[in-house]
Coordinates of C-alpha atoms in Angstrom, one line a residue:
M1 CA -0.2 0.2 -0.3
D2 CA 1.3 3.0 -1.1
L3 CA 1.2 5.6 1.9
H4 CA 2.7 8.7 0.1
H5 CA 0.0 11.0 -0.7
P6 CA 2.0 14.4 -1.8
E7 CA -1.6 16.0 -2.0
L8 CA -1.4 15.5 2.2
T9 CA 1.7 16.6 2.2
Y10 CA 0.7 20.3 0.2
A11 CA -2.1 20.3 3.0
A12 CA -0.6 20.4 5.7
I13 CA 1.6 23.0 4.5
V14 CA -1.2 24.9 3.2
A15 CA -2.8 25.0 6.7
L16 CA 0.8 25.7 8.3
A17 CA 1.6 28.2 6.1
A18 CA -2.2 29.8 7.2
V19 CA -2.0 29.4 10.0
L20 CA 2.0 30.9 10.3
C21 CA 0.6 34.0 8.3
G22 CA -3.1 34.7 10.6
G23 CA -0.4 34.8 13.8
L24 CA 2.1 36.9 12.3
M25 CA -1.1 39.9 11.3
T26 CA -2.0 39.2 14.9
R27 CA 1.3 39.7 15.8
L28 CA 0.6 43.2 13.6
K29 CA -2.4 43.6 15.1
Q30 CA -4.3 43.6 11.8
P31 CA -6.9 41.0 11.7
A32 CA -6.1 36.8 11.3
I33 CA -8.7 36.4 7.2
V34 CA -5.8 39.2 5.7
G35 CA -3.3 36.7 6.7
Y36 CA -4.9 33.5 5.5
I37 CA -5.3 35.4 1.8
L38 CA -1.6 35.7 2.0
A39 CA -1.4 32.6 2.6
G40 CA -3.3 31.5 -0.8
V41 CA -1.6 33.8 -2.5
V42 CA 1.7 32.7 -1.5
L43 CA 1.1 29.4 -2.1
G44 CA -1.3 29.3 -5.0
P45 CA -0.6 29.6 -9.0
S46 CA 0.5 33.4 -8.4
G47 CA 2.9 32.2 -5.4
F48 CA 4.6 28.6 -5.3
G49 CA 1.9 26.8 -7.0
L50 CA 1.6 24.3 -4.4
V51 CA -2.1 24.3 -5.3
S52 CA -3.3 24.8 -8.9
N53 CA -7.0 23.2 -7.6
R54 CA -9.0 25.9 -6.2
D55 CA -12.2 23.6 -6.9
A56 CA -10.4 20.9 -4.3
V57 CA -11.0 23.5 -1.1
A58 CA -14.3 25.1 -3.8
T59 CA -17.1 23.1 -1.0
L60 CA -15.0 23.2 2.2
A61 CA -14.9 27.4 1.7
E62 CA -18.8 27.6 0.9
F63 CA -19.2 25.3 4.4
G64 CA -16.8 28.4 6.1
V65 CA -19.5 30.8 4.2
L66 CA -22.5 29.1 5.8
M67 CA -20.9 28.5 8.9
L68 CA -19.7 32.5 9.3
L69 CA -23.5 33.5 8.8
F70 CA -24.6 30.8 11.0
V71 CA -22.5 32.3 13.8
I72 CA -23.0 35.9 13.1
G73 CA -27.4 35.0 13.7
M74 CA -25.6 33.2 16.8
K75 CA -24.0 36.0 18.1
L76 CA -26.9 38.3 17.4
D77 CA -29.2 40.7 20.1
I78 CA -32.1 40.6 18.3
I79 CA -32.9 43.5 21.6
R80 CA -29.9 46.1 20.2
F81 CA -30.7 44.9 16.4
L82 CA -34.0 46.2 17.0
E83 CA -32.4 49.4 18.6
V84 CA -31.0 50.4 15.2
W85 CA -31.9 48.4 12.8
K86 CA -33.9 51.4 10.9
T87 CA -30.3 52.9 10.6
A88 CA -29.5 50.1 9.1
V89 CA -32.1 49.2 6.7
F90 CA -31.5 53.0 5.7
T91 CA -27.7 52.4 5.1
T92 CA -27.8 49.7 3.5
V93 CA -30.4 50.3 0.9
S94 CA -28.7 54.0 0.5
Q95 CA -25.5 52.0 0.2
I96 CA -26.7 49.4 -2.4
A97 CA -28.8 52.0 -4.3
G98 CA -26.2 54.4 -4.5
S99 CA -23.4 51.8 -5.4
I100 CA -25.8 50.6 -8.7
G101 CA -26.9 53.5 -9.5
T102 CA -22.6 55.3 -9.4
A103 CA -21.6 52.0 -11.4
L104 CA -24.6 53.1 -14.1
L105 CA -24.2 56.1 -14.2
L106 CA -20.2 56.1 -15.2
R107 CA -20.0 52.5 -17.3
H108 CA -20.4 54.5 -20.1
G109 CA -17.4 56.3 -19.6
L110 CA -15.5 54.0 -18.3
G111 CA -16.8 51.2 -21.0
W112 CA -18.0 49.2 -18.5
N113 CA -21.6 46.4 -20.3
L114 CA -24.7 47.0 -17.6
G115 CA -23.9 43.1 -16.5
L116 CA -20.4 44.1 -15.2
A117 CA -21.8 47.5 -13.9
V118 CA -24.8 45.4 -12.0
V119 CA -22.5 43.1 -10.2
L120 CA -20.0 45.5 -9.3
G121 CA -22.9 47.9 -8.0
C122 CA -24.0 45.0 -6.0
A123 CA -20.5 44.2 -5.4
V124 CA -19.2 47.6 -3.5
A125 CA -22.3 47.6 -1.6
V126 CA -20.9 45.0 0.6
S127 CA -19.2 45.5 3.3
S128 CA -17.1 42.1 4.8
T129 CA -18.7 41.2 8.2
A130 CA -15.2 39.6 9.2
V131 CA -12.6 42.2 8.9
V132 CA -14.9 44.8 10.3
I133 CA -16.1 42.7 13.4
K134 CA -12.2 41.9 13.9
V135 CA -10.7 45.3 13.7
L136 CA -13.7 46.6 16.1
E137 CA -13.3 43.6 18.1
S138 CA -9.3 44.2 18.4
S139 CA -9.5 48.4 19.4
G140 CA -12.8 47.7 22.1
E141 CA -14.9 49.1 20.2
L142 CA -18.0 46.3 19.3
E143 CA -20.0 46.7 22.2
T144 CA -19.9 50.6 22.2
P145 CA -23.2 52.4 19.8
V146 CA -20.6 52.9 16.8
G147 CA -19.9 49.4 17.2
R148 CA -23.2 48.1 17.6
T149 CA -24.2 50.7 14.5
T150 CA -22.1 48.8 12.4
L151 CA -22.6 45.4 13.5
G152 CA -26.5 46.5 12.1
I153 CA -25.9 47.9 8.9
L154 CA -23.6 44.3 8.5
I155 CA -26.5 42.4 9.6
A156 CA -28.4 44.5 7.5
Q157 CA -26.4 43.5 4.1
D158 CA -26.2 40.8 5.1
M159 CA -29.5 40.0 4.8
A160 CA -29.7 42.2 1.5
V161 CA -27.7 39.4 -0.1
V162 CA -29.9 36.9 -1.5
P163 CA -32.3 39.5 -2.7
M164 CA -29.4 41.3 -5.1
M165 CA -28.8 37.0 -5.9
L166 CA -31.9 37.0 -7.3
V167 CA -31.8 40.0 -8.7
L168 CA -28.9 38.7 -10.7
E169 CA -30.3 35.1 -12.0
S170 CA -33.1 36.8 -13.2
F171 CA -31.2 38.4 -15.6
E172 CA -30.8 35.3 -17.2
T173 CA -34.4 35.3 -18.4
K174 CA -34.6 39.5 -18.6
V175 CA -37.0 39.6 -16.4
L176 CA -37.1 39.4 -12.9
L177 CA -40.5 36.8 -13.1
P178 CA -42.9 37.1 -10.6
A179 CA -42.2 33.7 -8.9
D180 CA -38.8 35.1 -7.6
L181 CA -40.4 38.9 -6.9
A182 CA -42.8 36.9 -4.4
R183 CA -39.4 34.9 -3.0
V184 CA -37.4 38.0 -2.1
I185 CA -40.7 39.4 -0.6
L186 CA -41.2 36.5 1.6
S187 CA -38.0 35.8 2.9
V188 CA -37.8 39.5 3.8
L189 CA -41.4 39.4 5.5
F190 CA -41.0 36.2 7.5
L191 CA -36.8 36.9 8.7
V192 CA -39.4 40.2 10.3
L193 CA -41.7 38.0 11.7
L194 CA -38.9 35.7 12.9
F195 CA -36.7 38.8 14.4
W196 CA -40.3 40.3 16.3
W197 CA -41.1 37.2 17.0
L198 CA -38.1 36.3 18.9
S199 CA -37.2 39.7 20.2
K200 CA -40.6 38.9 22.7
R201 CA -39.6 35.0 24.2
R202 CA -36.5 33.1 24.5
I203 CA -36.7 29.3 24.2
D204 CA -36.0 26.4 24.6
L205 CA -35.3 23.6 22.1
P206 CA -35.6 20.6 23.9
L207 CA -33.8 18.2 21.5
T208 CA -30.6 20.4 21.4
S209 CA -31.0 20.2 24.9
R210 CA -30.2 16.7 25.7
L211 CA -28.0 16.2 23.3
S212 CA -25.7 19.3 24.6
R213 CA -25.2 17.2 27.5
D214 CA -22.2 15.7 25.7
S215 CA -20.0 17.9 24.7
D216 CA -18.9 15.5 21.2
L217 CA -22.6 15.8 20.5
A218 CA -23.3 19.3 20.8
T219 CA -20.6 19.9 18.1
L220 CA -23.0 18.3 15.9
S221 CA -25.6 19.8 16.6
S222 CA -24.3 23.0 16.1
L223 CA -23.2 21.7 12.7
A224 CA -26.7 20.0 11.8
W225 CA -28.2 23.2 12.7
C226 CA -26.5 25.2 10.4
F227 CA -26.4 22.8 8.0
G228 CA -29.9 21.2 7.9
T229 CA -31.3 25.2 8.0
A230 CA -29.1 25.6 5.0
A231 CA -30.2 22.8 3.4
I232 CA -34.0 23.5 3.3
S233 CA -33.0 27.4 2.4
G234 CA -31.6 25.7 -0.4
V235 CA -34.7 23.0 -0.8
L236 CA -37.3 26.3 -1.2
D237 CA -34.7 27.6 -3.8
L238 CA -33.8 30.1 -1.5
S239 CA -29.8 30.5 -0.8
P240 CA -28.3 28.4 1.8
A241 CA -26.5 30.9 3.3
Y242 CA -29.8 32.9 4.2
G243 CA -31.1 29.8 5.5
A244 CA -27.3 28.7 7.8
F245 CA -28.3 32.7 9.4
L246 CA -32.0 31.9 9.8
G247 CA -30.6 29.2 12.0
G248 CA -28.0 30.8 13.7
V249 CA -30.6 33.7 14.7
V250 CA -32.8 30.9 16.9
L251 CA -30.5 28.9 18.2
G252 CA -28.9 32.5 18.9
N253 CA -31.8 33.4 21.2
S254 CA -32.4 30.1 23.1
A255 CA -31.1 28.5 26.0
Q256 CA -28.5 26.7 24.7
R257 CA -26.8 29.6 23.4
D258 CA -23.5 30.0 25.2
M259 CA -22.8 26.8 25.3
L260 CA -23.3 26.0 21.5
L261 CA -22.2 29.2 20.2
K262 CA -18.5 27.6 22.5
R263 CA -18.2 24.3 20.8
A264 CA -19.3 25.3 16.5
Q265 CA -16.9 28.6 16.4
P266 CA -13.9 26.5 16.3
I267 CA -14.6 24.6 13.7
G268 CA -16.4 27.1 11.4
S269 CA -12.8 29.5 12.3
V270 CA -11.6 26.0 10.6
L271 CA -13.7 26.8 7.9
L272 CA -13.8 30.5 7.4
M273 CA -10.0 30.2 7.1
V274 CA -10.6 27.9 4.2
F275 CA -12.8 30.6 3.0
F276 CA -10.8 33.2 2.6
L277 CA -7.2 31.3 1.6
S278 CA -9.9 30.4 -1.4
I279 CA -10.0 33.4 -2.0
G280 CA -5.6 34.4 -2.3
L281 CA -6.2 31.3 -4.4
L282 CA -8.5 33.1 -6.6
L283 CA -5.9 36.6 -6.9
D284 CA -3.9 36.3 -10.3
F285 CA -0.6 38.7 -9.8
K286 CA -0.5 38.2 -14.0
F287 CA -3.9 40.1 -14.9
I288 CA -3.2 42.5 -11.7
W289 CA 0.0 43.4 -12.9
K290 CA -1.4 43.7 -17.0
N291 CA -4.5 45.2 -15.9
L292 CA -2.3 47.8 -12.7
G293 CA -3.8 50.8 -13.8
T294 CA -6.9 50.0 -13.8
V295 CA -7.0 47.6 -10.5
L296 CA -5.4 50.5 -8.6
T297 CA -8.1 53.6 -10.5
L298 CA -10.9 51.6 -9.5
L299 CA -9.3 50.1 -5.7
A300 CA -9.1 54.0 -5.1
M301 CA -12.0 55.4 -6.6
V302 CA -14.3 52.6 -3.9
T303 CA -12.7 53.2 -1.5
L304 CA -13.1 57.1 -1.3
F305 CA -16.4 56.6 -2.6
K306 CA -17.6 54.3 -0.3
T307 CA -16.4 55.5 2.8
A308 CA -17.9 59.7 1.1
L309 CA -21.1 57.8 0.6
N310 CA -21.2 55.8 4.0
V311 CA -20.3 58.9 5.8
A312 CA -23.2 60.3 4.3
A313 CA -25.6 57.9 3.9
L314 CA -25.2 57.7 8.3
R315 CA -25.3 61.5 8.4
L316 CA -28.8 61.2 6.6
A317 CA -29.8 59.1 9.5
R318 CA -29.9 61.4 12.5
Q319 CA -25.9 60.4 13.4
D320 CA -23.5 62.4 14.6
W321 CA -19.9 63.4 13.1
P322 CA -17.6 61.4 14.8
S323 CA -19.9 57.6 14.6
A324 CA -20.9 58.8 11.1
F325 CA -16.9 59.1 10.5
L326 CA -15.8 55.6 12.4
A327 CA -19.0 53.5 11.2
G328 CA -18.0 54.8 7.0
V329 CA -14.7 54.4 7.5
A330 CA -15.1 50.6 8.8
L331 CA -17.5 49.8 6.1
A332 CA -15.6 51.7 3.6
Q333 CA -13.7 47.8 2.2
I334 CA -15.5 45.4 0.0
G335 CA -17.3 42.3 1.8
E336 CA -16.1 38.7 1.6
F337 CA -20.2 38.3 -0.3
S338 CA -18.5 40.0 -3.2
F339 CA -17.5 36.7 -4.7
L340 CA -21.0 35.4 -4.4
L341 CA -22.6 38.0 -5.9
A342 CA -19.7 38.0 -8.8
D343 CA -19.7 34.3 -9.1
T344 CA -24.0 34.4 -9.4
G345 CA -22.8 37.0 -12.3
K346 CA -20.6 35.4 -14.4
A347 CA -22.7 31.9 -14.1
V348 CA -26.0 34.1 -15.8
K349 CA -23.2 35.4 -19.0
L350 CA -23.5 38.7 -17.0
I351 CA -19.8 39.4 -16.9
S352 CA -16.9 37.0 -18.7
A353 CA -13.9 35.2 -16.4
Q354 CA -11.1 38.6 -17.6
E355 CA -14.6 40.7 -15.4
T356 CA -14.4 38.3 -13.2
K357 CA -10.9 38.6 -11.9
L358 CA -11.2 41.8 -12.0
V359 CA -14.2 42.3 -9.3
V360 CA -12.1 39.6 -7.1
A361 CA -9.1 41.9 -7.3
V362 CA -10.8 45.0 -6.3
T363 CA -12.1 42.9 -3.1
V364 CA -9.3 41.3 -1.7
L365 CA -6.2 44.0 -2.4
S366 CA -9.9 46.1 -0.7
L367 CA -9.9 44.4 2.3
V368 CA -6.2 43.7 2.5
L369 CA -5.9 47.2 2.9
S370 CA -8.9 47.6 5.3
P371 CA -7.1 47.5 8.3
F372 CA -4.7 50.3 6.6
W373 CA -8.0 52.6 5.5
L374 CA -9.2 52.2 9.1
F375 CA -6.4 53.3 10.4
T376 CA -5.1 56.0 8.6
M377 CA -8.4 57.9 7.9
R378 CA -8.9 57.5 12.6
R379 CA -5.2 59.7 13.0
M380 CA -6.2 62.4 9.9
H381 CA -9.5 62.2 11.8
R382 CA -8.0 63.6 15.0
V383 CA -5.5 65.6 13.2
A384 CA -7.5 67.5 11.7
A385 CA -9.3 69.2 14.7
V386 CA -5.3 70.7 15.2
H387 CA -5.8 72.6 11.0
V388 CA -3.0 71.1 10.1
H389 CA -2.4 72.2 6.5
P390 CA 0.9 71.4 4.8
F391 CA 1.4 68.2 3.1
R392 CA 4.8 67.0 4.6
E393 CA 3.4 67.9 8.0
L394 CA 0.7 66.3 7.4
V395 CA 2.4 62.4 6.6
S396 CA 4.5 62.7 9.3
R397 CA 1.8 62.9 12.3
L398 CA -0.7 60.7 10.8
Y399 CA 3.0 58.0 10.1
G400 CA 5.7 59.5 12.1
D401 CA 5.9 57.2 15.4
E402 CA 6.3 54.7 12.5
A403 CA 8.9 55.7 10.8
R404 CA 11.1 56.3 13.5
T405 CA 10.8 53.2 14.3
A406 CA 11.6 52.5 10.8
R407 CA 14.3 54.1 11.4
R408 CA 15.1 53.5 15.7
A409 CA 15.8 49.5 13.8
R410 CA 17.3 50.3 10.4
T411 CA 19.9 51.7 12.7
L412 CA 20.5 49.8 15.3
V413 CA 20.5 47.1 12.3
R414 CA 23.8 49.2 10.3
R415 CA 25.3 49.3 14.0
G416 CA 25.3 45.8 14.6
S417 CA 26.7 44.9 11.1
W418 CA 29.3 47.6 11.3
R419 CA 30.0 46.3 15.1
D420 CA 30.5 42.6 13.6
D421 CA 33.1 44.3 10.5
H422 CA 34.4 46.0 12.7
N423 CA 35.7 42.9 15.4
A424 CA 36.6 40.7 12.4
G425 CA 39.4 42.1 12.1
P426 CA 42.1 43.0 9.5
G427 CA 42.6 40.0 7.1
T428 CA 39.4 37.5 8.0
G429 CA 36.8 38.8 5.9
I430 CA 36.1 37.8 2.5

C-alpha cells in the first residue's frame, strides 16, 4: 500500500502557512483573515503553485460561508439590533442604491457593459462582516453604540445579499419573474416576523438541550442546525446562506446559546480560514500586473466612494459626525459575499472570466488594505482637529511614530553590521 500522498503533504503545508500568516497578522494587530488571504496568494498559482486546483477547496470554502453566517446569527442580539434597525436598513438601502446607480452612470465613460456595472454595483455595496468585526473587537469598540450600529448595518447587508443574488439570477431570463419577486418579499417578511417573535421570548429546544450534555454531540448538534437549515433553505429555492443565518438566529435566542456557540466556533474558524485561503488562490498577479492601472484606479475610487457614501448615509440617518465617520470608514471595504455575487454574475453570463478576475482583484486588495485605511483615516480625523495644512506635516503626524521606529531599527541593524565587520579584524574578511 502506497503511504505517500503528496496531496496530503501539500494540504499540511498550506494549513501551516495559513496559521503562520494569520499569527503574523495578529502580531501586527491586523485581522488574521488578511494572513489567510496572503497564504493563499503565496501558495496558489500566483506563488509557489502548491495549490493549483481551487475546486479542491471550493466546497469547504462554501461551508465556511455558511458557518460564518451561522455564527453571526448566533451572536446577534435581536433586542440591540431592533434598537438600530431603522439606521441599519436605511444605510444599507442607500449603499445599494448609491453603488448600483453610480456604476450605471459611470459605465458609458469607463466602457463597462450593463452586466459588469450591475454586478460591480452589487459587489461594492457589501462590506466585510469578518474584517469589520475583527477590527472593532481589537480596538474595543464592538460593544459601543458605534459598534452596535456598524454591526446592525453589516447584518442588514448580509440579509440583502439574498435579494441581490436573486435579482442577478433574473438577468438570465432577461426579466424578474413574479416567482422570484415573491421569494424575495416572503424571505424578508419571514425574517421580520421571526425577529419580532424572538424579541418577545427566549425559547428552549428540548432535543438540543439533551444533546448538549455531551460535548461531542453538542458540536454535531450545532453543525446539524447550520447545515440542516441551509439545506431546507436550498430546497425552498432560497440561498443556503440565508437558511444558515436563520438557524443561527434561532439558536442565538435559545437557552443553549452560550454552550452551542462555544462548540461551533472552532469548526467555524477552520472553515472560515479555508474560505479566505481560497480567496487568495483566486488572485491572479499576472492579470493585476497587466491591468495595474485599472485595478488601482478602481480600488481608489471604490474606497473613497464607499467612505463618502457611508458617511453621508449615516449623517442622513441622524448619526453624529464622529460616529458616522468611524462607522463609514470601517465599512469602506468590499466584503466576502462580493465573491458570491461575482460568481452569480459569471454563472448567468453577466460578466466574463476576465471581468470576474477584475472584481476579485479589487475585492481582495480592498480587504487587505481595509485595516490600514481605517487606521489612517482615524489619525487623519484627529489631526484635522488641530488644523494641520502642509502635506509634509500631515504625513509626519500620520506616520511619524512608525517612521521613527523604522529608522531606529535600521540604525540598530547598521550598527550591528558595522560592529561585526570591525570585530572581525583585518584579514579575516572575504
